[in-house]
Amino acid sequence: MTEGLIAPKPALRRFQQARWDEPAIFDLHTPGSRGVLVPLPDPEMSVGDPLAALPAALRRAEPPGLPELSQLHVLRHYLRLSQENLGVDLNIDVGQGTCTMKYSPKVNDTFVRDPAVAALHPLQDESTVQGVLELIHRLQRMIAEISGMDQVSLQPGAGSAAIWTNVAMIRAYFAARGEAAQRDEIITTVFSHPSNAACAATAGFRVITLHPDADGYPSLAALRAAVGPRTAALLITNPEDTGIYNPRIAEFVALVHEAGGLAAYDQANANGILGITRAREAGFDLCHFNLHKTFSTPHACGGPAAGACAVTEALAPYLPRPVVGFDGERYFLDDDRPESIGKIRPFYGVVPNLVRAYAWIMSLGAEGLRTAAETAVLNNNYLMHQVSRIRGVSVPYAAGRPRLEQVRYSWEQLAADTGVHSEEIGYRAADFGTHYWTSHHPYVVPEPMTLEPTESYSRADLDEYAAVLAEISREAYEEPETVRTAPHRAAVHRVRHETLDDPDRWAVTWRAYRRKILGEQV
């Protein structure tokens, strides 16, 4: 009998992470070691020189400078690195706010590993890839239905790539109308994803950024003052990264339309509104989704991701080419699109993640998508209730109002009382086998912490996460040096901002590391 049982108070989990002090794989290089013996070309293809069949222009003057290791040493290296990581399959990953860290069903990986998907080549004849083209076409129609839009491209390889796609289509739309020189401004908001402003600026637009009022989103008066004959578009996330939904969004869109501009909906935060509200009903002209967030495909440590751009018929001619079409008998790549902005990435997009997203939608159905959204909102508001009672925490903007899928909290009071900062609390959280993200820069919310519990987490998970934050708050007030000197039990190290902020010290390749960090002449 379980009737009347009360859930126990969550105990703080004991955690000690492996620290291997593992060198870079290039430092493990042992000349002559081999993980695999690559077969020589077929003797019938060449006489004498086994590389004779390879054109001279394609031959290297010297072998590539790759590390040589046995299979055992490669396996050992990456297993050790994996033990120094945290991730959605290992820890309670509600702290990666705005990233929608939900469970990606492992059965979907089975579909991706199937040779019918894994062994496809993008240059195969259309007649030999009808299955994957059908899947992409079906997914296009699903995204169209979910957004209310007319046509969809699944070519972008990330959310930012999808935003860039939208900006490029906006630019092409006004160029076709002879208004490109006039429409040189794009409006966004400070709590919309920064990629909106970044993509607009990269495309040559002047960016106007609106700031929130006490409700957490800009006023209509602020937008009215910003729009005009130079307005090309409004790029806006709703709900924004505070988790606050703008209930007047349709009025925002109408104002932009009255000025002759377009409205683009950044739906990276759509996890709390699936099946509840659609971009079309709010009047948007185009939108995008992050399939690696809302539709459960893995983030994979920053890639490969997948984006989906959806547009009305008026913008459909400008979609990236090709899109997948269907003539009633066969699926085909529609590349005859003279007004298209061209390719955003090669071939079809990130097919493995398109397969995963399709499988996730099919497994849930329309009702399941709405249930997932409602559960995510319930989880978020439950966690907000728990966290907002922790000493030193506040919930800025829209006092007393619920949030949708995430919350941007503030540790401002705790920092004033103890001198401990949000970033330091994040380091200490790693000692409990979890972590959190602060926010985009600049910090509009002082001492920020952004949490987003999706539908994947249980009440016990949320209680445990809140208990970790409560314990760190206690430490900050009673033994602040424990927090300031963290981490103590985790593999993560503190970021050295003097290096992070100095481009001359950035080293993203082995050669750059040897030159900039080790001081070698390479």
Short mmCIF file of C-alpha atoms in Angstrom, two decimals:
data_model
loop_
_atom_site.label_atom_id
_atom_site.label_comp_id
_atom_site.label_asym_id
_atom_site.label_seq_id
_atom_site.Cartn_x
_atom_site.Cartn_y
_atom_site.Cartn_z
CA MET A 1 0.00 0.00 0.00
CA THR A 2 1.41 3.39 -1.01
CA GLU A 3 -1.57 5.50 0.00
CA GLY A 4 -0.57 8.24 2.40
CA LEU A 5 3.17 7.97 1.73
CA ILE A 6 5.04 11.28 1.80
CA ALA A 7 7.97 11.81 -0.53
CA PRO A 8 11.20 11.99 1.50
CA LYS A 9 13.20 15.19 1.64
CA PRO A 10 15.90 14.92 -1.03
CA ALA A 11 19.34 14.04 0.30
CA LEU A 12 22.36 15.74 -1.20
CA ARG A 13 24.07 13.25 -3.47
CA ARG A 14 27.68 12.31 -2.76
CA PHE A 15 29.70 13.05 -5.88
CA GLN A 16 33.36 12.71 -6.77
CA GLN A 17 34.27 13.12 -10.41
CA ALA A 18 37.26 11.51 -12.08
CA ARG A 19 40.20 13.79 -12.82
CA TRP A 20 42.60 12.22 -15.27
CA ASP A 21 44.90 15.12 -16.16
CA GLU A 22 44.60 13.67 -19.66
CA PRO A 23 46.90 15.16 -22.29
CA ALA A 24 45.72 16.29 -25.72
CA ILE A 25 45.57 13.36 -28.11
CA PHE A 26 48.43 14.84 -30.15
CA ASP A 27 50.66 14.49 -27.07
CA LEU A 28 49.89 10.74 -27.03
CA HIS A 29 51.34 10.32 -30.53
CA THR A 30 53.72 7.36 -30.87
CA PRO A 31 55.31 7.09 -34.33
CA GLY A 32 54.45 3.80 -35.98
CA SER A 33 51.40 3.00 -33.82
CA ARG A 34 48.32 1.99 -35.78
CA GLY A 35 44.67 1.67 -34.87
CA VAL A 36 43.75 0.21 -38.26
CA LEU A 37 45.68 -1.04 -41.26
CA VAL A 38 44.34 0.78 -44.29
CA PRO A 39 44.32 -1.53 -47.33
CA LEU A 40 46.31 -0.47 -50.37
CA PRO A 41 44.44 0.29 -53.60
CA ASP A 42 43.44 -2.61 -55.81
CA PRO A 43 46.54 -3.62 -57.87
CA GLU A 44 44.39 -3.59 -60.99
CA MET A 45 43.89 0.15 -60.52
CA SER A 46 47.56 0.97 -60.78
CA VAL A 47 50.84 -0.50 -61.92
CA GLY A 48 53.88 0.03 -59.73
CA ASP A 49 52.92 3.08 -57.72
CA PRO A 50 49.76 2.23 -55.75
CA LEU A 51 48.78 5.92 -55.82
CA ALA A 52 49.23 6.31 -59.57
CA ALA A 53 45.47 6.34 -60.14
CA LEU A 54 45.13 9.37 -57.84
CA PRO A 55 45.53 12.67 -59.70
CA ALA A 56 48.69 14.52 -58.70
CA ALA A 57 46.71 17.59 -57.64
CA LEU A 58 44.96 15.52 -54.97
CA ARG A 59 48.11 14.03 -53.45
CA ARG A 60 49.71 15.48 -50.33
CA ALA A 61 53.34 16.46 -50.43
CA GLU A 62 53.63 15.08 -46.89
CA PRO A 63 51.42 12.80 -44.78
CA PRO A 64 48.89 14.67 -42.61
CA GLY A 65 50.17 15.51 -39.13
CA LEU A 66 47.74 13.27 -37.30
CA PRO A 67 48.49 11.46 -34.03
CA GLU A 68 49.35 7.76 -34.33
CA LEU A 69 47.81 5.57 -31.60
CA SER A 70 46.59 2.03 -31.12
CA GLN A 71 42.87 1.34 -30.76
CA LEU A 72 43.29 0.71 -27.03
CA HIS A 73 44.92 4.08 -26.47
CA VAL A 74 42.29 5.92 -28.50
CA LEU A 75 39.52 4.21 -26.54
CA ARG A 76 41.21 4.89 -23.21
CA HIS A 77 41.73 8.57 -24.09
CA TYR A 78 38.10 9.28 -24.95
CA LEU A 79 36.68 7.19 -22.11
CA ARG A 80 38.74 9.22 -19.67
CA LEU A 81 37.50 12.46 -21.18
CA SER A 82 33.92 11.18 -20.99
CA GLN A 83 34.34 10.62 -17.24
CA GLU A 84 35.20 14.30 -16.86
CA ASN A 85 31.94 15.42 -18.48
CA LEU A 86 28.39 16.05 -17.36
CA GLY A 87 25.41 15.78 -19.68
CA VAL A 88 21.70 15.29 -20.01
CA ASP A 89 21.95 11.49 -19.79
CA LEU A 90 24.11 11.66 -16.64
CA ASN A 91 22.94 14.49 -14.42
CA ILE A 92 19.82 16.56 -13.71
CA ASP A 93 20.40 18.98 -16.54
CA VAL A 94 17.82 21.68 -15.85
CA GLY A 95 20.54 24.30 -15.50
CA GLN A 96 21.23 24.80 -19.18
CA GLY A 97 18.50 27.42 -19.50
CA THR A 98 17.29 28.33 -23.03
CA CYS A 99 18.83 25.08 -24.34
CA THR A 100 15.84 22.80 -23.59
CA MET A 101 17.86 19.82 -22.39
CA LYS A 102 15.38 17.00 -22.70
CA TYR A 103 15.77 13.25 -22.99
CA SER A 104 16.50 12.02 -26.51
CA PRO A 105 15.01 8.51 -26.78
CA LYS A 106 17.71 5.97 -27.50
CA VAL A 107 15.44 4.00 -29.80
CA ASN A 108 15.72 6.96 -32.19
CA ASP A 109 19.48 6.38 -32.36
CA THR A 110 18.71 2.86 -33.54
CA PHE A 111 16.92 4.33 -36.55
CA VAL A 112 19.85 6.64 -37.27
CA ARG A 113 22.39 3.81 -37.09
CA ASP A 114 20.40 1.67 -39.50
CA PRO A 115 22.34 1.33 -42.79
CA ALA A 116 19.26 2.62 -44.61
CA VAL A 117 20.13 5.98 -43.05
CA ALA A 118 23.77 5.73 -41.98
CA ALA A 119 25.04 4.42 -45.32
CA LEU A 120 23.25 6.97 -47.50
CA HIS A 121 25.38 9.18 -49.70
CA PRO A 122 24.06 12.67 -50.51
CA LEU A 123 24.99 12.32 -54.17
CA GLN A 124 22.92 9.19 -54.72
CA ASP A 125 20.30 9.34 -57.45
CA GLU A 126 16.88 10.45 -56.18
CA SER A 127 15.39 7.11 -57.18
CA THR A 128 17.60 5.33 -54.63
CA VAL A 129 16.78 7.60 -51.67
CA GLN A 130 13.00 7.76 -51.84
CA GLY A 131 12.68 6.65 -48.21
CA VAL A 132 14.69 9.47 -46.69
CA LEU A 133 13.17 12.02 -49.06
CA GLU A 134 9.71 10.89 -47.96
CA LEU A 135 10.70 11.25 -44.31
CA ILE A 136 12.05 14.78 -44.90
CA HIS A 137 8.92 15.73 -46.84
CA ARG A 138 6.69 14.42 -44.06
CA LEU A 139 8.72 16.31 -41.46
CA GLN A 140 8.40 19.48 -43.54
CA ARG A 141 4.62 19.09 -43.47
CA MET A 142 4.64 18.39 -39.71
CA ILE A 143 6.60 21.57 -39.00
CA ALA A 144 4.24 23.47 -41.30
CA GLU A 145 1.26 22.20 -39.29
CA ILE A 146 2.90 22.88 -35.92
CA SER A 147 3.76 26.47 -36.95
CA GLY A 148 0.74 27.16 -39.16
CA MET A 149 3.04 28.14 -42.01
CA ASP A 150 2.87 27.03 -45.65
CA GLN A 151 6.32 25.80 -46.64
CA VAL A 152 9.40 24.60 -44.75
CA SER A 153 13.14 24.14 -45.24
CA LEU A 154 15.07 21.69 -43.06
CA GLN A 155 18.44 22.59 -44.54
CA PRO A 156 19.88 24.81 -41.74
CA GLY A 157 22.37 23.02 -39.52
CA ALA A 158 21.61 24.94 -36.31
CA GLY A 159 19.32 27.50 -34.73
CA SER A 160 21.64 30.38 -35.58
CA ALA A 161 21.87 29.10 -39.15
CA ALA A 162 18.06 29.12 -39.26
CA ILE A 163 17.99 32.72 -38.03
CA TRP A 164 20.54 33.63 -40.69
CA THR A 165 18.31 31.90 -43.24
CA ASN A 166 15.34 34.00 -42.13
CA VAL A 167 17.37 37.22 -42.33
CA ALA A 168 18.63 36.28 -45.81
CA MET A 169 15.04 35.63 -46.96
CA ILE A 170 13.91 38.96 -45.53
CA ARG A 171 16.70 40.70 -47.43
CA ALA A 172 15.82 38.86 -50.65
CA TYR A 173 12.12 39.69 -50.24
CA PHE A 174 12.75 43.43 -50.07
CA ALA A 175 15.37 43.28 -52.82
CA ALA A 176 12.75 41.73 -55.13
CA ARG A 177 10.41 44.60 -54.26
CA GLY A 178 13.05 47.25 -54.90
CA GLU A 179 13.13 48.25 -51.22
CA ALA A 180 16.47 46.78 -50.12
CA ALA A 181 18.21 50.14 -49.80
CA GLN A 182 15.33 51.66 -47.86
CA ARG A 183 14.59 48.73 -45.49
CA ASP A 184 17.90 48.63 -43.65
CA GLU A 185 16.80 48.25 -40.01
CA ILE A 186 15.86 45.17 -37.98
CA ILE A 187 14.25 45.39 -34.56
CA THR A 188 14.79 42.81 -31.84
CA THR A 189 14.58 42.65 -28.04
CA VAL A 190 17.31 42.31 -25.46
CA PHE A 191 15.90 39.02 -24.11
CA SER A 192 15.48 37.49 -27.56
CA HIS A 193 18.33 35.19 -28.52
CA PRO A 194 21.45 37.23 -29.39
CA SER A 195 21.77 35.35 -32.67
CA ASN A 196 18.90 37.46 -33.98
CA ALA A 197 20.85 40.69 -33.57
CA ALA A 198 24.09 39.03 -34.66
CA CYS A 199 22.66 37.62 -37.89
CA ALA A 200 20.93 40.89 -38.73
CA ALA A 201 24.16 42.85 -38.19
CA THR A 202 26.15 40.32 -40.22
CA ALA A 203 23.70 40.78 -43.10
CA GLY A 204 24.32 44.52 -43.02
CA PHE A 205 21.22 45.68 -41.18
CA ARG A 206 21.20 48.34 -38.47
CA VAL A 207 19.94 46.64 -35.30
CA ILE A 208 17.52 48.36 -32.92
CA THR A 209 17.23 46.57 -29.56
CA LEU A 210 14.20 47.12 -27.33
CA HIS A 211 14.39 46.71 -23.55
CA PRO A 212 11.68 45.41 -21.22
CA ASP A 213 9.41 47.30 -18.88
CA ALA A 214 8.26 45.98 -15.49
CA ASP A 215 6.26 43.25 -17.23
CA GLY A 216 9.43 41.76 -18.69
CA TYR A 217 8.86 42.65 -22.34
CA PRO A 218 8.95 45.93 -24.30
CA SER A 219 5.89 48.14 -24.40
CA LEU A 220 3.91 48.78 -27.54
CA ALA A 221 4.91 52.44 -27.24
CA ALA A 222 8.59 51.46 -27.42
CA LEU A 223 8.00 49.40 -30.55
CA ARG A 224 5.88 52.15 -32.10
CA ALA A 225 8.76 54.57 -31.63
CA ALA A 226 11.18 52.18 -33.32
CA VAL A 227 9.23 51.15 -36.44
CA GLY A 228 9.14 53.22 -39.59
CA PRO A 229 9.77 53.22 -43.33
CA ARG A 230 13.29 51.83 -42.77
CA THR A 231 12.02 48.78 -40.84
CA ALA A 232 12.73 45.51 -42.62
CA ALA A 233 11.62 43.15 -39.86
CA LEU A 234 11.00 42.36 -36.23
CA LEU A 235 13.01 39.35 -35.00
CA ILE A 236 11.64 38.26 -31.65
CA THR A 237 11.69 35.28 -29.30
CA ASN A 238 8.45 34.60 -27.42
CA PRO A 239 8.53 33.55 -24.67
CA GLU A 240 11.83 35.33 -24.27
CA ASP A 241 14.74 33.93 -22.28
CA THR A 242 13.06 35.02 -19.06
CA GLY A 243 10.24 32.55 -19.65
CA ILE A 244 7.78 35.43 -19.85
CA TYR A 245 5.27 35.21 -22.70
CA ASN A 246 4.29 38.46 -24.37
CA PRO A 247 0.46 38.32 -24.56
CA ARG A 248 0.37 41.29 -26.94
CA ILE A 249 2.56 39.63 -29.55
CA ALA A 250 -0.12 39.86 -32.26
CA GLU A 251 -0.26 43.63 -31.71
CA PHE A 252 3.54 43.80 -32.04
CA VAL A 253 3.35 41.98 -35.38
CA ALA A 254 0.50 44.20 -36.60
CA LEU A 255 2.52 47.35 -35.82
CA VAL A 256 5.44 46.08 -37.90
CA HIS A 257 3.13 45.13 -40.76
CA GLU A 258 1.57 48.60 -40.72
CA ALA A 259 5.06 50.00 -41.31
CA GLY A 260 5.57 47.63 -44.24
CA GLY A 261 7.97 45.30 -42.43
CA LEU A 262 8.01 41.55 -41.87
CA ALA A 263 7.84 39.65 -38.58
CA ALA A 264 10.07 36.64 -37.86
CA TYR A 265 9.37 34.40 -34.86
CA ASP A 266 12.38 32.85 -33.14
CA GLN A 267 10.75 29.72 -31.69
CA ALA A 268 13.82 28.36 -29.95
CA ASN A 269 11.78 28.61 -26.74
CA ALA A 270 8.74 26.81 -28.15
CA ASN A 271 8.86 23.89 -25.70
CA GLY A 272 6.16 25.42 -23.52
CA ILE A 273 3.75 26.32 -26.32
CA LEU A 274 3.71 23.29 -28.65
CA GLY A 275 0.15 22.55 -29.68
CA ILE A 276 -1.10 25.61 -27.80
CA THR A 277 -0.19 28.60 -29.97
CA ARG A 278 1.20 28.91 -33.49
CA ALA A 279 3.21 31.53 -35.33
CA ARG A 280 0.57 31.89 -38.05
CA GLU A 281 -2.20 32.84 -35.65
CA ALA A 282 -0.05 35.65 -34.26
CA GLY A 283 0.43 36.97 -37.80
CA PHE A 284 4.11 36.09 -38.31
CA ASP A 285 5.51 35.83 -41.83
CA LEU A 286 8.25 33.34 -41.00
CA CYS A 287 9.64 31.44 -38.04
CA HIS A 288 12.19 28.84 -37.08
CA PHE A 289 12.53 25.95 -34.64
CA ASN A 290 15.60 24.29 -33.14
CA LEU A 291 15.06 20.57 -33.67
CA HIS A 292 17.94 19.86 -31.25
CA LYS A 293 15.95 21.55 -28.51
CA THR A 294 12.18 21.39 -28.88
CA PHE A 295 12.11 18.14 -30.86
CA SER A 296 14.54 16.16 -28.69
CA THR A 297 17.46 15.59 -31.03
CA PRO A 298 20.80 15.65 -29.17
CA HIS A 299 22.81 18.83 -28.72
CA ALA A 300 25.95 16.72 -29.13
CA CYS A 301 28.27 19.16 -27.32
CA GLY A 302 27.40 21.97 -29.69
CA GLY A 303 26.77 20.09 -32.92
CA PRO A 304 25.58 18.82 -35.23
CA ALA A 305 22.26 20.49 -34.61
CA ALA A 306 19.30 21.05 -36.94
CA GLY A 307 17.07 24.02 -37.68
CA ALA A 308 13.72 24.31 -39.43
CA CYS A 309 12.55 27.45 -41.22
CA ALA A 310 8.83 27.86 -41.94
CA VAL A 311 7.33 30.61 -44.10
CA THR A 312 4.11 31.86 -45.63
CA GLU A 313 3.52 31.50 -49.37
CA ALA A 314 4.71 35.08 -49.91
CA LEU A 315 8.21 34.12 -48.73
CA ALA A 316 8.29 30.56 -50.06
CA PRO A 317 10.17 31.47 -53.28
CA TYR A 318 13.16 32.57 -51.18
CA LEU A 319 13.59 29.34 -49.20
CA PRO A 320 17.00 27.66 -49.48
CA ARG A 321 17.28 25.24 -52.34
CA PRO A 322 16.57 22.46 -52.76
CA VAL A 323 13.43 21.62 -50.85
CA VAL A 324 11.90 18.16 -51.00
CA GLY A 325 8.79 18.00 -53.19
CA PHE A 326 6.26 15.31 -54.03
CA ASP A 327 4.45 15.01 -57.36
CA GLY A 328 1.98 12.35 -56.27
CA GLU A 329 4.20 9.45 -57.30
CA ARG A 330 7.77 10.21 -56.27
CA TYR A 331 9.72 12.48 -53.96
CA PHE A 332 12.27 14.79 -55.53
CA LEU A 333 14.73 17.58 -54.78
CA ASP A 334 13.17 20.80 -56.05
CA ASP A 335 16.19 22.81 -57.16
CA ASP A 336 14.42 24.95 -59.76
CA ARG A 337 13.93 27.96 -57.51
CA PRO A 338 15.30 31.07 -59.26
CA GLU A 339 14.48 33.44 -56.37
CA SER A 340 15.99 31.17 -53.69
CA ILE A 341 18.66 32.56 -51.37
CA GLY A 342 20.72 29.50 -52.36
CA LYS A 343 22.19 26.88 -50.10
CA ILE A 344 22.64 27.34 -46.36
CA ARG A 345 24.56 24.10 -46.02
CA PRO A 346 25.32 21.21 -48.40
CA PHE A 347 22.74 18.66 -49.47
CA TYR A 348 19.65 17.85 -47.36
CA GLY A 349 20.56 19.19 -43.92
CA VAL A 350 21.59 17.12 -40.88
CA VAL A 351 19.69 13.94 -41.80
CA PRO A 352 20.35 11.95 -38.58
CA ASN A 353 18.72 14.69 -36.52
CA LEU A 354 15.84 15.00 -38.97
CA VAL A 355 15.21 11.28 -38.48
CA ARG A 356 15.28 11.67 -34.70
CA ALA A 357 12.91 14.64 -34.75
CA TYR A 358 10.50 12.83 -37.06
CA ALA A 359 10.51 9.76 -34.79
CA TRP A 360 9.92 11.91 -31.69
CA ILE A 361 6.93 13.69 -33.23
CA MET A 362 5.46 10.43 -34.53
CA SER A 363 5.82 8.77 -31.13
CA LEU A 364 3.90 11.56 -29.38
CA GLY A 365 1.33 12.65 -31.91
CA ALA A 366 -0.52 15.97 -31.72
CA GLU A 367 -1.93 15.37 -28.23
CA GLY A 368 1.45 14.20 -26.96
CA LEU A 369 3.16 17.37 -28.16
CA ARG A 370 0.71 19.48 -26.19
CA THR A 371 1.10 17.25 -23.14
CA ALA A 372 4.90 17.63 -23.35
CA ALA A 373 4.50 21.42 -23.42
CA GLU A 374 2.07 21.46 -20.50
CA THR A 375 4.35 19.19 -18.46
CA ALA A 376 7.36 21.42 -19.18
CA VAL A 377 5.43 24.48 -17.98
CA LEU A 378 4.24 22.63 -14.86
CA ASN A 379 7.78 21.50 -14.06
CA ASN A 380 9.14 25.00 -14.53
CA ASN A 381 6.61 26.65 -12.26
CA TYR A 382 7.07 23.97 -9.60
CA LEU A 383 10.83 24.53 -9.65
CA MET A 384 10.33 28.31 -9.58
CA HIS A 385 8.19 27.88 -6.45
CA GLN A 386 11.01 25.88 -4.80
CA VAL A 387 13.91 28.05 -5.92
CA SER A 388 12.28 31.40 -5.16
CA ARG A 389 12.16 30.42 -1.47
CA ILE A 390 15.95 30.02 -1.31
CA ARG A 391 17.77 32.77 0.55
CA GLY A 392 19.33 35.33 -1.78
CA VAL A 393 17.30 34.43 -4.89
CA SER A 394 14.81 36.68 -6.68
CA VAL A 395 12.67 36.38 -9.81
CA PRO A 396 12.91 39.69 -11.71
CA TYR A 397 10.05 41.16 -13.76
CA ALA A 398 6.33 40.36 -13.81
CA ALA A 399 6.06 39.90 -10.06
CA GLY A 400 3.73 37.11 -9.05
CA ARG A 401 3.10 35.92 -12.59
CA PRO A 402 3.83 32.36 -13.72
CA ARG A 403 6.49 31.64 -16.33
CA LEU A 404 6.37 29.25 -19.26
CA GLU A 405 9.32 26.94 -19.90
CA GLN A 406 12.22 28.67 -18.09
CA VAL A 407 13.12 31.38 -15.59
CA ARG A 408 16.00 33.83 -15.40
CA TYR A 409 16.63 34.22 -11.68
CA SER A 410 18.93 36.67 -9.92
CA TRP A 411 21.39 36.11 -7.06
CA GLU A 412 21.83 39.88 -6.66
CA GLN A 413 20.80 39.86 -3.00
CA LEU A 414 23.10 36.96 -2.16
CA ALA A 415 26.02 38.66 -3.92
CA ALA A 416 25.39 41.88 -1.98
CA ASP A 417 25.19 39.98 1.31
CA THR A 418 28.11 37.58 0.86
CA GLY A 419 30.32 38.74 -2.01
CA VAL A 420 29.70 35.37 -3.73
CA HIS A 421 28.76 35.71 -7.40
CA SER A 422 26.52 33.68 -9.68
CA GLU A 423 29.40 32.28 -11.71
CA GLU A 424 30.99 30.96 -8.49
CA ILE A 425 27.73 29.28 -7.49
CA GLY A 426 27.76 27.55 -10.88
CA TYR A 427 31.25 26.19 -10.18
CA ARG A 428 30.14 24.94 -6.78
CA ALA A 429 27.11 23.23 -8.33
CA ALA A 430 29.56 21.02 -10.25
CA ASP A 431 30.65 19.56 -6.90
CA PHE A 432 27.14 18.10 -6.61
CA GLY A 433 27.18 16.57 -10.09
CA THR A 434 25.21 19.29 -11.82
CA HIS A 435 25.67 22.83 -13.10
CA TYR A 436 23.85 25.84 -14.44
CA TRP A 437 24.22 28.61 -16.97
CA THR A 438 24.15 32.29 -16.05
CA SER A 439 22.88 34.17 -19.14
CA HIS A 440 23.97 35.80 -22.35
CA HIS A 441 26.21 38.82 -22.05
CA PRO A 442 25.75 41.58 -21.12
CA TYR A 443 24.00 40.67 -17.88
CA VAL A 444 20.73 42.60 -18.05
CA VAL A 445 19.55 40.65 -15.00
CA PRO A 446 22.27 41.09 -12.35
CA GLU A 447 23.94 37.91 -11.06
CA PRO A 448 21.77 35.77 -13.35
CA MET A 449 20.92 32.07 -13.26
CA THR A 450 18.78 30.55 -16.03
CA LEU A 451 16.98 27.26 -15.35
CA GLU A 452 14.80 25.32 -17.79
CA PRO A 453 13.31 22.04 -16.57
CA THR A 454 11.73 20.30 -19.55
CA GLU A 455 9.07 17.60 -19.49
CA SER A 456 11.79 14.97 -19.02
CA TYR A 457 12.41 15.57 -15.31
CA SER A 458 10.53 14.10 -12.36
CA ARG A 459 9.43 15.92 -9.23
CA ALA A 460 12.23 14.14 -7.36
CA ASP A 461 14.75 15.49 -9.88
CA LEU A 462 13.48 19.03 -9.38
CA ASP A 463 13.49 18.69 -5.60
CA GLU A 464 17.08 17.42 -5.68
CA TYR A 465 18.21 20.28 -7.90
CA ALA A 466 16.53 22.86 -5.64
CA ALA A 467 18.15 21.23 -2.60
CA VAL A 468 21.60 21.65 -4.19
CA LEU A 469 20.98 25.36 -4.76
CA ALA A 470 19.66 25.75 -1.20
CA GLU A 471 22.80 24.12 0.20
CA ILE A 472 25.08 26.36 -1.86
CA SER A 473 23.12 29.39 -0.65
CA ARG A 474 23.67 28.23 2.95
CA GLU A 475 27.38 27.84 2.27
CA ALA A 476 27.59 31.30 0.72
CA TYR A 477 26.16 32.87 3.86
CA GLU A 478 27.93 30.67 6.41
CA GLU A 479 31.18 29.49 4.79
CA PRO A 480 31.64 31.60 1.64
CA GLU A 481 35.21 30.43 0.96
CA THR A 482 33.85 26.95 0.20
CA VAL A 483 31.94 28.45 -2.72
CA ARG A 484 34.60 30.94 -3.79
CA THR A 485 37.26 28.23 -4.11
CA ALA A 486 35.04 25.66 -5.86
CA PRO A 487 35.08 23.28 -7.59
CA HIS A 488 36.51 20.76 -5.15
CA ARG A 489 35.16 17.41 -6.37
CA ALA A 490 34.58 18.05 -10.08
CA ALA A 491 36.85 17.98 -13.12
CA VAL A 492 35.80 21.39 -14.39
CA HIS A 493 38.26 24.23 -13.91
CA ARG A 494 37.69 27.93 -13.48
CA VAL A 495 37.72 30.07 -16.60
CA ARG A 496 40.60 32.50 -16.84
CA HIS A 497 38.91 35.59 -18.20
CA GLU A 498 42.17 37.29 -19.12
CA THR A 499 42.74 34.47 -21.63
CA LEU A 500 39.11 34.13 -22.72
CA ASP A 501 38.88 37.85 -23.50
CA ASP A 502 42.15 37.98 -25.46
CA PRO A 503 41.82 36.81 -29.11
CA ASP A 504 45.60 36.52 -29.32
CA ARG A 505 45.37 33.66 -26.81
CA TRP A 506 42.55 31.75 -28.48
CA ALA A 507 43.71 28.36 -29.71
CA VAL A 508 41.11 26.22 -31.44
CA THR A 509 43.55 23.98 -33.33
CA TRP A 510 46.57 21.96 -32.26
CA ARG A 511 48.89 24.11 -34.34
CA ALA A 512 47.49 27.29 -32.76
CA TYR A 513 47.86 25.76 -29.28
CA ARG A 514 51.51 24.91 -29.92
CA ARG A 515 52.19 28.39 -31.28
CA LYS A 516 50.19 30.53 -28.83
CA ILE A 517 50.27 28.53 -25.61
CA LEU A 518 53.47 26.49 -25.84
CA GLY A 519 55.41 29.18 -27.71
CA GLU A 520 56.67 26.78 -30.38
CA GLN A 521 57.62 27.81 -33.90
CA VAL A 522 55.26 25.84 -36.18
#
